[in-house]
Coordinates of C-alpha atoms and ligand atoms in Angstrom, one line a residue:
X1 CA 11.2 -25.3 -209.0
X2 CA 14.5 -26.3 -210.4
X3 CA 14.8 -30.0 -210.4
X4 CA 18.3 -31.1 -211.0
X5 CA 19.9 -28.4 -208.9
X6 CA 22.4 -29.5 -206.3
X7 CA 20.9 -29.4 -202.9
X8 CA 23.1 -29.6 -199.8
X9 CA 21.9 -30.5 -196.4
X10 CA 19.4 -27.9 -195.3
X11 CA 20.6 -26.4 -192.0
X12 CA 17.6 -26.9 -189.9
X13 CA 16.6 -23.8 -188.0
X14 CA 16.7 -24.2 -184.2
X15 CA 14.3 -22.1 -182.3
X16 CA 16.4 -19.7 -180.2
X17 CA 15.5 -16.7 -178.1
X18 CA 17.6 -13.6 -178.9
X19 CA 20.8 -13.6 -176.8
X20 CA 20.8 -11.1 -173.8
X21 CA 22.7 -7.9 -174.2
X22 CA 25.0 -8.8 -171.3
X23 CA 25.3 -12.4 -170.3
X24 CA 25.5 -13.5 -166.7
X25 CA 29.2 -14.2 -166.9
X26 CA 29.9 -10.7 -168.3
X27 CA 28.0 -8.8 -165.5
X28 CA 31.0 -8.5 -163.0
X29 CA 33.3 -7.3 -165.8
X30 CA 30.7 -4.8 -167.0
X31 CA 30.2 -3.5 -163.4
X32 CA 33.9 -3.2 -163.0
X33 CA 34.1 -1.3 -166.3
X34 CA 31.4 1.1 -165.3
X35 CA 33.0 1.8 -161.9
X36 CA 36.4 2.3 -163.6
X37 CA 34.7 4.6 -166.1
X38 CA 32.9 6.5 -163.3
X39 CA 36.2 6.8 -161.3
X40 CA 38.0 7.9 -164.4
X41 CA 35.5 10.7 -165.1
X42 CA 35.5 11.8 -161.4
X43 CA 39.3 11.6 -161.1
X44 CA 39.8 13.2 -164.5
X45 CA 37.5 16.1 -163.8
X46 CA 38.9 16.8 -160.3
X47 CA 42.5 16.7 -161.7
X48 CA 41.5 19.1 -164.4
X49 CA 39.9 21.3 -161.8
X50 CA 43.1 21.3 -159.6
X51 CA 45.3 21.9 -162.6
X52 CA 43.2 24.8 -163.7
X53 CA 43.3 26.4 -160.3
X54 CA 47.1 26.0 -159.8
X55 CA 50.1 26.7 -161.8
X56 CA 51.4 23.7 -163.7
X57 CA 54.9 24.3 -162.5
X58 CA 54.1 24.0 -158.9
X59 CA 51.9 20.9 -158.6
X60 CA 51.5 19.9 -155.0
X61 CA 51.5 16.2 -153.8
X62 CA 47.6 16.0 -153.9
X63 CA 47.7 16.6 -157.6
X64 CA 50.4 14.0 -158.1
X65 CA 48.2 11.5 -156.2
X66 CA 45.2 12.4 -158.4
X67 CA 47.3 12.0 -161.5
X68 CA 48.5 8.5 -160.3
X69 CA 44.9 7.5 -159.6
X70 CA 44.0 8.6 -163.2
X71 CA 46.7 6.4 -164.7
X72 CA 45.5 3.5 -162.5
X73 CA 42.0 4.2 -163.8
X74 CA 43.1 4.0 -167.4
X75 CA 44.9 0.7 -166.7
X76 CA 41.7 -0.7 -165.1
X77 CA 39.6 0.4 -168.1
X78 CA 42.0 -1.3 -170.5
X79 CA 42.0 -4.5 -168.4
X80 CA 38.2 -4.5 -168.1
X81 CA 37.7 -3.9 -171.8
X82 CA 40.1 -6.7 -172.7
X83 CA 38.3 -9.1 -170.4
X84 CA 35.0 -8.1 -171.8
X85 CA 36.2 -8.8 -175.4
X86 CA 37.6 -12.2 -174.3
X87 CA 34.3 -13.2 -172.8
X88 CA 32.4 -12.1 -175.9
X89 CA 34.6 -14.3 -178.0
X90 CA 34.3 -17.3 -175.7
X91 CA 30.5 -17.0 -175.8
X92 CA 30.5 -16.9 -179.6
X93 CA 32.6 -20.0 -179.7
X94 CA 30.3 -21.8 -177.3
X95 CA 27.3 -20.8 -179.4
X96 CA 29.0 -22.2 -182.5
X97 CA 29.7 -25.5 -180.8
X98 CA 26.1 -25.8 -179.7
X99 CA 24.9 -25.0 -183.2
X100 CA 27.2 -27.7 -184.6
X101 CA 26.1 -30.3 -182.0
X102 CA 22.5 -29.6 -182.8
X103 CA 23.2 -29.9 -186.5
X104 CA 25.0 -33.2 -185.9
X105 CA 22.1 -34.5 -183.9
X106 CA 19.9 -33.9 -186.9
X107 CA 22.3 -35.2 -189.5
X108 CA 22.9 -38.7 -190.8
X109 CA 26.5 -39.5 -190.4
X110 CA 26.8 -41.8 -193.4
X111 CA 25.2 -39.6 -196.1
X112 CA 25.4 -36.2 -194.6
X113 CA 21.7 -35.7 -195.2
X114 CA 19.2 -34.9 -192.5
X115 CA 18.2 -37.8 -190.3
X116 CA 14.7 -38.5 -188.9
X117 CA 14.9 -35.8 -186.3
X118 CA 16.3 -33.2 -188.8
X119 CA 13.6 -34.2 -191.3
X120 CA 10.8 -33.7 -188.8
X121 CA 12.2 -30.2 -187.9
X122 CA 12.7 -29.2 -191.5
X123 CA 9.2 -30.4 -192.5
X124 CA 7.6 -28.5 -189.7
X125 CA 9.2 -25.3 -191.0
X126 CA 8.3 -26.2 -194.6
X127 CA 4.7 -26.8 -193.5
X128 CA 4.3 -23.3 -192.3
X129 CA 5.9 -21.7 -195.4
X130 CA 4.0 -24.0 -197.8
X131 CA 0.6 -23.1 -196.3
X132 CA 1.4 -19.4 -196.3
X133 CA 2.2 -19.6 -200.0
X134 CA -0.9 -21.6 -200.9
X135 CA 1.0 -24.8 -201.5
X136 CA 0.6 -28.2 -200.0
X137 CA 3.3 -30.3 -198.6
X138 CA 4.2 -33.6 -200.3
X139 CA 6.4 -36.3 -198.9
X140 CA 8.0 -38.9 -201.2
X141 CA 9.3 -42.0 -199.4
X142 CA 11.8 -44.2 -201.1
X143 CA 12.9 -47.6 -199.8
X144 CA 15.7 -49.6 -201.1
X145 CA 14.8 -53.2 -201.5
X146 CA 16.7 -56.1 -199.9
X147 CA 19.4 -53.7 -198.7
X148 CA 20.3 -56.0 -195.9
X149 CA 21.5 -58.6 -198.4
X150 CA 24.0 -56.0 -199.7
X151 CA 25.4 -55.6 -196.2
X152 CA 25.4 -59.3 -195.6
X153 CA 27.0 -60.2 -198.8
X154 CA 29.5 -57.3 -199.4
X155 CA 30.0 -56.0 -195.9
X156 CA 29.0 -52.7 -194.2
X157 CA 31.7 -50.6 -195.9
X158 CA 30.2 -51.4 -199.3
X159 CA 26.7 -50.9 -197.9
X160 CA 27.6 -47.5 -196.5
X161 CA 29.3 -46.4 -199.7
X162 CA 26.2 -47.5 -201.7
X163 CA 24.0 -45.4 -199.4
X164 CA 26.2 -42.4 -199.9
X165 CA 26.0 -42.8 -203.7
X166 CA 22.2 -43.1 -203.4
X167 CA 22.1 -39.9 -201.3
X168 CA 24.2 -38.1 -203.9
X169 CA 21.9 -39.3 -206.7
X170 CA 18.9 -38.0 -204.8
X171 CA 20.5 -34.6 -204.1
X172 CA 21.0 -34.2 -207.9
X173 CA 17.2 -34.3 -208.4
X174 CA 15.7 -32.8 -205.3
X175 CA 14.4 -29.3 -206.0
X176 CA 15.3 -26.1 -204.2
X177 CA 13.2 -25.6 -201.1
X178 CA 12.9 -29.3 -200.4
X179 CA 14.1 -31.3 -197.4
X180 CA 16.0 -34.5 -198.2
X181 CA 16.7 -37.1 -195.4
X182 CA 17.7 -40.7 -194.8
X183 CA 15.1 -41.8 -192.3
X184 CA 16.3 -45.4 -191.5
X185 CA 18.9 -47.8 -192.8
X186 CA 17.4 -48.1 -196.2
X187 CA 14.7 -45.5 -196.4
X188 CA 15.0 -41.9 -197.8
X189 CA 12.4 -39.2 -197.9
X190 CA 11.9 -35.9 -199.6
X191 CA 9.5 -33.2 -198.4
X192 CA 8.6 -30.5 -200.9
X193 CA 6.0 -27.8 -201.2
X194 CA 3.9 -28.3 -204.3
X195 CA 1.1 -26.1 -205.7
X196 CA -2.3 -27.7 -205.1
X197 CA -3.0 -27.8 -208.9
X198 CA 0.4 -29.3 -209.7
X199 CA 0.4 -32.6 -207.7
X200 CA 1.3 -34.7 -210.7
X201 CA 4.7 -32.9 -210.8
X202 CA 5.4 -34.5 -207.4
X203 CA 4.6 -37.9 -208.9
X204 CA 6.8 -37.2 -211.9
X205 CA 9.7 -36.3 -209.5
X206 CA 9.1 -39.5 -207.6
X207 CA 9.2 -41.5 -210.8
X208 CA 12.5 -39.8 -211.8
X209 CA 14.0 -40.5 -208.3
X210 CA 12.9 -44.1 -208.4
X211 CA 14.3 -44.6 -211.9
X212 CA 17.6 -43.0 -211.1
X213 CA 18.4 -44.6 -207.8
X214 CA 17.4 -48.1 -209.1
X215 CA 20.5 -49.1 -211.0
X216 CA 23.9 -50.7 -210.7
X217 CA 26.5 -48.8 -208.6
X218 CA 30.2 -49.4 -209.1
X219 CA 31.6 -49.3 -205.6
X220 CA 35.3 -49.5 -206.0
X221 CA 35.0 -52.3 -208.5
X222 CA 32.1 -54.1 -206.8
X223 CA 28.9 -53.9 -208.8
X224 CA 25.9 -53.4 -206.6
X225 CA 22.4 -53.7 -208.0
X226 CA 19.9 -51.5 -206.1
X227 CA 16.1 -51.6 -206.5
X228 CA 13.6 -49.4 -204.8
X229 CA 9.9 -48.7 -204.2
X230 CA 8.2 -45.4 -203.5
X231 CA 5.2 -44.0 -201.7
X232 CA 3.8 -40.5 -201.9
X233 CA 1.4 -38.6 -199.6
X234 CA 0.3 -35.1 -198.9
X235 CA -1.6 -33.5 -196.0
X236 CA -5.2 -34.6 -195.8
X237 CA -7.5 -32.0 -197.4
X238 CA -8.8 -29.4 -195.0
X239 CA -6.5 -30.5 -192.2
X240 CA -3.5 -28.8 -190.6
X241 CA -0.2 -29.7 -192.3
X242 CA 1.5 -32.0 -189.7
X243 CA 4.8 -33.6 -190.6
X244 CA 4.2 -36.8 -188.6
X245 CA 0.8 -37.3 -190.3
X246 CA 2.1 -36.9 -193.8
X247 CA 5.1 -39.1 -193.1
X248 CA 2.9 -41.8 -191.7
X249 CA 0.7 -41.7 -194.8
X250 CA 3.8 -41.9 -197.1
X251 CA 4.9 -44.9 -195.1
X252 CA 1.5 -46.6 -195.5
X253 CA 1.7 -45.9 -199.3
X254 CA 5.2 -47.4 -199.2
X255 CA 3.9 -50.6 -197.5
X256 CA 1.3 -50.9 -200.1
X257 CA 3.9 -50.5 -202.9
X258 CA 5.9 -53.2 -201.2
X259 CA 3.0 -55.7 -200.8
X260 CA 1.8 -55.1 -204.4
X261 CA 5.4 -55.0 -205.7
X262 CA 4.5 -51.8 -207.5
X263 CA 7.2 -50.6 -210.0
X264 CA 5.8 -47.0 -209.9
X265 CA 5.3 -44.6 -207.0
X266 CA 2.1 -45.3 -205.1
X267 CA -0.1 -42.5 -203.8
X268 CA -1.6 -42.9 -200.4
X269 CA -5.3 -43.3 -200.3
X270 CA -7.7 -43.6 -197.4
X271 CA -8.6 -47.2 -198.3
X272 CA -5.0 -48.2 -197.4
X273 CA -5.3 -46.7 -194.0
X274 CA -8.6 -48.5 -193.4
X275 CA -7.1 -51.8 -194.5
X276 CA -4.2 -51.2 -192.1
X277 CA -6.6 -50.6 -189.3
X278 CA -8.6 -53.7 -190.1
X279 CA -5.4 -55.6 -190.3
X280 CA -4.1 -54.5 -187.0
X281 CA -7.5 -55.3 -185.5
X282 CA -7.3 -58.7 -187.0
X283 CA -3.9 -59.2 -185.5
X284 CA -5.1 -58.2 -182.1
X285 CA -8.2 -60.4 -182.4
X286 CA -5.9 -63.4 -183.3
X287 CA -3.8 -62.8 -180.2
X288 CA -7.0 -62.6 -178.0
X289 CA -8.4 -65.7 -179.9
X290 CA -5.4 -67.8 -179.1
X291 CA -5.6 -66.8 -175.4
X292 CA -9.3 -67.6 -175.3
X293 CA -9.0 -70.9 -177.2
X294 CA -11.2 -69.7 -180.0
X295 CA -9.1 -71.7 -182.6
X296 CA -10.6 -75.2 -182.8
X297 CA -9.6 -78.4 -184.6
X298 CA -12.0 -79.6 -187.3
X299 CA -11.6 -83.1 -188.6
X300 CA -11.7 -84.0 -192.3
X301 CA -12.1 -87.8 -192.9
X302 CA -9.7 -89.7 -195.1
X303 CA -10.6 -93.1 -196.6
X304 CA -9.0 -96.0 -198.4
X305 CA -10.3 -95.4 -201.9
X306 CA -10.7 -99.2 -202.7
X307 CA -12.6 -100.2 -199.6
X308 CA -14.1 -96.8 -198.5
X309 CA -12.9 -97.5 -195.0
X310 CA -11.9 -94.6 -192.8
X311 CA -8.1 -94.4 -192.4
X312 CA -7.8 -91.2 -190.4
X313 CA -8.6 -87.5 -190.2
X314 CA -6.8 -84.3 -191.3
X315 CA -6.9 -81.7 -188.6
X316 CA -7.9 -78.3 -190.0
X317 CA -8.0 -75.1 -187.9
X318 CA -11.2 -73.1 -187.6
X319 CA -11.7 -69.8 -185.8
X320 CA -14.9 -69.7 -183.7
X321 CA -15.0 -65.9 -183.7
X322 CA -17.3 -64.4 -181.0
X323 CA -19.0 -62.0 -183.5
X324 CA -18.3 -63.3 -187.0
X325 CA -19.0 -67.0 -186.6
X326 CA -16.8 -69.7 -187.9
X327 CA -13.9 -68.4 -190.0
X328 CA -11.7 -70.3 -192.5
X329 CA -7.9 -70.7 -192.2
X330 CA -7.4 -68.6 -195.3
X331 CA -8.3 -65.5 -193.2
X332 CA -6.1 -66.2 -190.2
X333 CA -3.2 -68.6 -191.2
X334 CA -1.3 -66.2 -193.4
X335 CA -1.6 -63.3 -190.9
X336 CA -0.6 -65.6 -188.0
X337 CA 2.5 -66.6 -190.0
X338 CA 3.4 -63.0 -190.7
X339 CA 3.1 -61.9 -187.1
X340 CA 4.9 -65.0 -185.7
X341 CA 1.9 -66.5 -184.0
X342 CA 1.4 -69.5 -186.2
X343 CA 3.4 -71.7 -183.8
X344 CA 1.2 -71.1 -180.8
X345 CA -2.0 -71.2 -182.9
X346 CA -1.1 -74.5 -184.5
X347 CA 0.0 -76.0 -181.2
X348 CA -3.2 -75.0 -179.4
X349 CA -5.2 -76.7 -182.3
X350 CA -3.0 -79.8 -182.3
X351 CA -3.3 -80.2 -178.5
X352 CA -7.1 -80.0 -178.7
X353 CA -7.1 -82.5 -181.6
X354 CA -5.0 -85.0 -179.6
X355 CA -7.2 -84.5 -176.6
X356 CA -10.3 -85.4 -178.7
X357 CA -8.6 -88.3 -180.6
X358 CA -7.6 -89.9 -177.3
X359 CA -11.2 -90.6 -176.6
X360 CA -11.9 -92.4 -179.9
X361 CA -11.9 -96.1 -180.5
X362 CA -9.8 -97.4 -183.4
X363 CA -6.3 -96.7 -184.6
X364 CA -7.0 -93.9 -187.0
X365 CA -4.3 -91.5 -188.1
X366 CA -4.2 -87.8 -187.4
X367 CA -2.7 -85.5 -190.0
X368 CA -1.5 -82.1 -188.9
X369 CA -0.4 -79.2 -191.1
X370 CA 2.9 -77.4 -190.4
X371 CA 3.5 -74.0 -192.0
X372 CA 6.8 -73.1 -193.6
X373 CA 7.1 -70.3 -191.0
X374 CA 7.2 -73.0 -188.2
X375 CA 10.2 -74.8 -189.7
X376 CA 12.6 -72.2 -188.4
X377 CA 11.6 -73.2 -184.8
X378 CA 14.4 -75.6 -183.9
X379 CA 12.4 -77.0 -181.0
X380 CA 9.3 -77.8 -183.0
X381 CA 10.1 -81.6 -183.3
X382 CA 10.7 -81.9 -179.6
X383 CA 7.5 -80.0 -178.7
X384 CA 5.4 -82.2 -181.1
X385 CA 6.9 -85.3 -179.6
X386 CA 6.3 -84.1 -176.1
X387 CA 2.6 -83.2 -177.0
X388 CA 1.9 -86.7 -178.3
X389 CA 3.6 -88.3 -175.3
X390 CA 1.6 -86.1 -172.9
X391 CA -1.6 -87.0 -174.7
X392 CA -0.7 -90.7 -174.9
X393 CA -1.1 -90.7 -178.6
X394 CA 1.0 -93.2 -180.5
X395 CA 3.7 -91.5 -182.6
X396 CA 3.0 -93.8 -185.6
X397 CA -0.6 -92.6 -185.9
X398 CA 0.6 -88.9 -186.3
X399 CA 1.2 -87.7 -189.8
X400 CA 2.9 -84.3 -190.3
X401 CA 2.0 -82.5 -193.6
X402 CA 4.6 -80.2 -195.1
X403 CA 4.1 -78.3 -198.3
X404 CA 6.5 -78.2 -201.1
X405 CA 7.1 -74.5 -200.7
X406 CA 8.3 -75.0 -197.1
X407 CA 10.7 -77.6 -198.3
X408 CA 12.0 -75.3 -201.0
X409 CA 12.5 -72.4 -198.6
X410 CA 15.0 -74.3 -196.4
X411 CA 15.6 -77.9 -197.2
X412 CA 18.1 -78.2 -194.3
X413 CA 15.6 -77.0 -191.7
X414 CA 12.9 -79.3 -193.1
X415 CA 15.3 -82.2 -193.1
X416 CA 16.2 -81.6 -189.4
X417 CA 12.6 -81.6 -188.4
X418 CA 11.8 -84.7 -190.5
X419 CA 14.7 -86.7 -189.2
X420 CA 13.8 -85.9 -185.5
X421 CA 10.2 -86.8 -186.1
X422 CA 10.9 -89.9 -188.1
X423 CA 13.2 -91.1 -185.3
X424 CA 10.2 -91.0 -183.0
X425 CA 8.0 -92.9 -185.5
X426 CA 6.0 -90.0 -186.8
X427 CA 5.0 -90.2 -190.5
X428 CA 5.6 -87.5 -193.1
X429 CA 3.3 -86.4 -196.0
X430 CA 4.1 -83.9 -198.8
X431 CA 1.0 -81.7 -199.0
X432 CA -0.5 -79.9 -202.0
X433 CA 1.9 -81.7 -204.4
X434 CA 1.8 -80.1 -207.9
X435 CA 1.2 -76.5 -206.7
X436 CA 4.8 -75.8 -205.8
X437 CA 7.9 -76.7 -207.7
X438 CA 7.0 -80.3 -207.9
X439 CA 10.6 -81.1 -207.7
X440 CA 11.6 -84.7 -208.1
X441 CA 14.7 -84.1 -206.0
X442 CA 12.4 -83.3 -203.0
X443 CA 10.8 -86.7 -203.4
X444 CA 14.3 -88.3 -203.2
X445 CA 15.7 -86.1 -200.5
X446 CA 13.1 -86.7 -197.8
X447 CA 11.9 -90.0 -196.4
X448 CA 8.2 -89.4 -197.3
X449 CA 5.4 -91.7 -196.2
X450 CA 2.7 -90.1 -198.4
X451 CA 2.2 -87.7 -201.3
X452 CA -1.0 -85.6 -201.4
X453 CA -2.1 -84.5 -204.8
X454 CA -3.5 -81.0 -204.6
X455 CA -7.3 -80.6 -205.1
X456 CA -6.8 -78.2 -208.1
X457 CA -5.8 -81.2 -210.2
X458 CA -8.6 -83.4 -208.8
X459 CA -11.3 -80.8 -209.5
X460 CA -10.9 -81.4 -213.3
X461 CA -9.5 -84.9 -213.4
X462 CA -12.6 -86.5 -215.0
X463 CA -12.8 -83.8 -217.7
X464 CA -9.4 -82.4 -218.4
X465 CA -6.9 -84.6 -220.2
X466 CA -3.9 -82.6 -218.8
X467 CA -5.1 -83.1 -215.2
X468 CA -5.4 -86.8 -215.9
X469 CA -1.9 -86.9 -217.3
X470 CA -0.5 -85.1 -214.3
X471 CA -2.3 -87.2 -211.7
X472 CA -1.3 -90.4 -213.5
X473 CA 2.4 -89.3 -213.8
X474 CA 2.4 -88.5 -210.0
X475 CA 0.9 -91.8 -209.0
X476 CA 3.2 -93.8 -211.3
X477 CA 6.2 -92.0 -210.0
X478 CA 5.1 -92.4 -206.4
X479 CA 4.4 -96.1 -206.9
X480 CA 7.9 -96.5 -208.3
X481 CA 9.3 -94.9 -205.2
X482 CA 7.0 -97.0 -203.0
X483 CA 5.1 -93.9 -201.6
X484 CA 1.3 -94.1 -201.4
X485 CA -0.7 -91.2 -202.9
X486 CA -3.6 -89.4 -201.3
X487 CA -6.0 -87.5 -203.5
X488 CA -7.4 -84.2 -202.1
X489 CA -10.7 -82.5 -203.0
X490 CA -12.9 -85.5 -204.0
X491 CA -16.1 -83.6 -204.4
X492 CA -18.2 -86.2 -206.2
X493 CA -18.5 -89.8 -207.1
X494 CA -16.9 -89.3 -210.5
X495 CA -13.8 -87.7 -209.0
X496 CA -13.6 -90.4 -206.3
X497 CA -13.7 -93.2 -209.0
X498 CA -11.2 -91.5 -211.2
X499 CA -8.8 -91.0 -208.3
X500 CA -9.0 -94.7 -207.5
X501 CA -8.6 -95.7 -211.1
X502 CA -5.5 -93.5 -211.5
X503 CA -3.8 -95.2 -208.6
X504 CA -4.4 -93.0 -205.6
X505 CA -4.5 -95.2 -202.5
X506 CA -6.4 -92.9 -200.1
X507 CA -8.5 -89.8 -200.6
X508 CA -10.4 -87.0 -198.8
X509 CA -13.0 -84.4 -199.9
X510 CA -16.6 -83.3 -199.5
X511 CA -17.8 -86.5 -201.1
X512 CA -16.1 -88.5 -198.4
X513 CA -17.0 -86.1 -195.6
X514 CA -16.7 -82.4 -194.9
X515 CA -14.5 -81.1 -192.0
X516 CA -16.4 -81.6 -188.8
X517 CA -16.1 -80.8 -185.1
X518 CA -14.5 -83.1 -182.6
X519 CA -18.0 -84.1 -181.3
X520 CA -19.3 -84.8 -184.8
X521 CA -16.2 -87.0 -185.5
X522 CA -16.8 -88.9 -182.2
X523 CA -20.4 -89.3 -183.2
X524 CA -19.5 -90.7 -186.6
X525 CA -17.2 -93.2 -185.1
X526 CA -19.8 -94.2 -182.5
X527 CA -22.4 -94.8 -185.2
X528 CA -20.1 -97.1 -187.1
X529 CA -18.6 -98.8 -184.1
X530 CA -20.7 -101.9 -184.4
X531 CA -20.0 -102.4 -188.1
X532 CA -16.4 -103.4 -187.3
X533 CA -14.7 -100.9 -189.7
X534 CA -15.9 -97.5 -190.6
X535 CA -16.9 -97.4 -194.2
X536 CA -17.7 -94.0 -195.5
X537 CA -17.8 -94.7 -199.3
X538 CA -17.6 -97.8 -201.4
X539 CA -15.7 -97.6 -204.7
X540 CA -17.5 -99.5 -207.5
Ligands
C2E601 P1 -4.8 -78.3 -196.9 O1 -4.0 -78.9 -195.8 O2 -4.5 -78.7 -198.3 O3 -6.3 -78.7 -196.5 C1 -7.3 -79.1 -197.4 C2 -8.2 -77.9 -197.7 O4 -9.1 -78.3 -198.7 C3 -9.1 -77.6 -196.5 O5 -9.3 -76.2 -196.5 C4 -10.3 -78.3 -196.7 O6 -11.5 -77.8 -196.1 C5 -10.4 -78.2 -198.2 N1 -11.2 -79.2 -198.9 C6 -11.3 -80.5 -198.5 N2 -12.1 -81.2 -199.3 C7 -12.5 -80.3 -200.2 C8 -13.4 -80.4 -201.4 O7 -13.9 -81.5 -201.7 N3 -13.6 -79.3 -202.1 C9 -13.1 -78.1 -201.8 N4 -13.3 -77.1 -202.5 N5 -12.2 -78.0 -200.7 C10 -12.0 -79.1 -199.9 P2 -9.2 -75.3 -195.3 O8 -9.7 -76.0 -194.1 O9 -9.8 -74.0 -195.7 O10 -7.6 -75.2 -195.1 C11 -6.9 -74.5 -196.1 C12 -5.5 -74.7 -195.8 O11 -5.1 -74.0 -194.6 C13 -5.0 -76.1 -195.6 O12 -4.9 -76.7 -196.8 C14 -3.8 -75.9 -194.8 O13 -2.7 -75.7 -195.6 C15 -4.0 -74.7 -194.0 N6 -4.4 -75.1 -192.6 C16 -5.6 -75.5 -192.1 N7 -5.5 -75.7 -190.8 C17 -4.2 -75.4 -190.4 C18 -3.4 -75.5 -189.2 O14 -3.9 -75.8 -188.1 N8 -2.1 -75.2 -189.2 C19 -1.5 -74.8 -190.4 N9 -0.2 -74.5 -190.4 N10 -2.2 -74.7 -191.6 C20 -3.5 -75.1 -191.6
MG602 MG1 -3.0 -80.4 -195.4
MG603 MG1 -3.5 -80.0 -199.1

């Protein structure tokens, strides 16, 4: 193989049956020609016969007629031959047009490389030759990262020019006998036959390609920085070489490279495929779960740290899976966010929580979690307000928890939501404070009603001096801003005491009470009803 050799677009062979000797359009002309030829032979031979039997000087009129017929014959022959030649030329032109159109259909107009269709056809051909020669077929996928941003920022002309340059760069390195294509806006692929014992050479080629395309391109004075990821796959051992299978495997490897942010080419392995199948089963199960109301609200009690009296509950989603039992949000919240179902999942849980809370005595607050992915929903505030109105739940008893990371992602979206909710009297808490950017400007920018210190700080607050310093700094700052602090993750009496001493006003955690079902929460409230206020813990 000669890496580095310039490789143009491989004309993809189109399966064609051999052209017929005489096409349908040519038949009348051919028949005419044959008749003319027959008449010529007949006329010519009879003329010769007459001429031979008579003296040339005294040709009678019948001979003159025969001679005229012969001349006419010759004219007819010439005309027929000319017409036949024209038809042949026309057919050749049409065939060339068809070949060009087919090539265009299989060519990417920006880079001049094969497109997805051309790649599939080229790879099918390569598959056959590779197997005959005892090679296996390897596909290297390359995807440019964040290419959309280049188009958005510099325009499509610069984006197209960059793609052309990337295509040229790849052509320089792609070995002879390979098929190079641009499969989608920012994805390129190379298919090449590699000897079974020499698979590392394909990986080395992928490394070279990855290194050489990931660089800064000077596009008429605009400097464009391009990064890429790569996945590699070959045909599964002992199976037929099928282009679609190998490409799918290379794409799975590419996905893996993307999710692990791999800087090197990633080989496909069967585990990735299994994970993908599990993941798509999980996605499907979430869809079904939402439809069948399998996502339930659990209620984690929150108390006033000084008096130990219950102040409210945080609503936490749980999945009552028909086969796997009760599942934690860590399993389904990130997936629901990615597939765009977090909105319907959360709203189903919130609606059930409001339904349950409506039956309870007392004016306890209900805290709900809103994911960063939900903030882009411009109607979220309206829907939340409608839900509490429909359930007859007072707006001032609802607390919406937003994490710092969601604020950081889009402060304007967060502000819109917050303003709409605050106008209705809903309160706002900053969740997991300390785990994100802990930006003081966030504290000033939004009208917060509560800051929740993440449980990772509380876990070590009675042993680790740094955690103490952080919690104290947060409570001092919050006090100065007039915002009460809630401590999360109070697992034991020592942490509870420490949180109270360091200035947290309210707290929650297993020491106070684990998340419980709606029925268990109603039961808890019933048991304490006669005592006036519900005291779960008493700080000393
Ligand atoms: P979060 O809002 O910070 O919720 C507190 C998490 O800490 C809960 O985990 C809770 O069970 C756990 N926890 C509470 N006390 C203790 C303790 O003493 N020790 C320990 N080790 N853990 C404690 P959970 O229920 O697994 O929820 C995890 C996260 O999932 C939540 O963190 C929240 O961000 C998210 N989440 C839960 N339900 C929903 C939901 O309905 N919608 C959205 N968008 N996110 C949710
Ligand atoms: Mg929370
Ligand atoms: Mg939290």
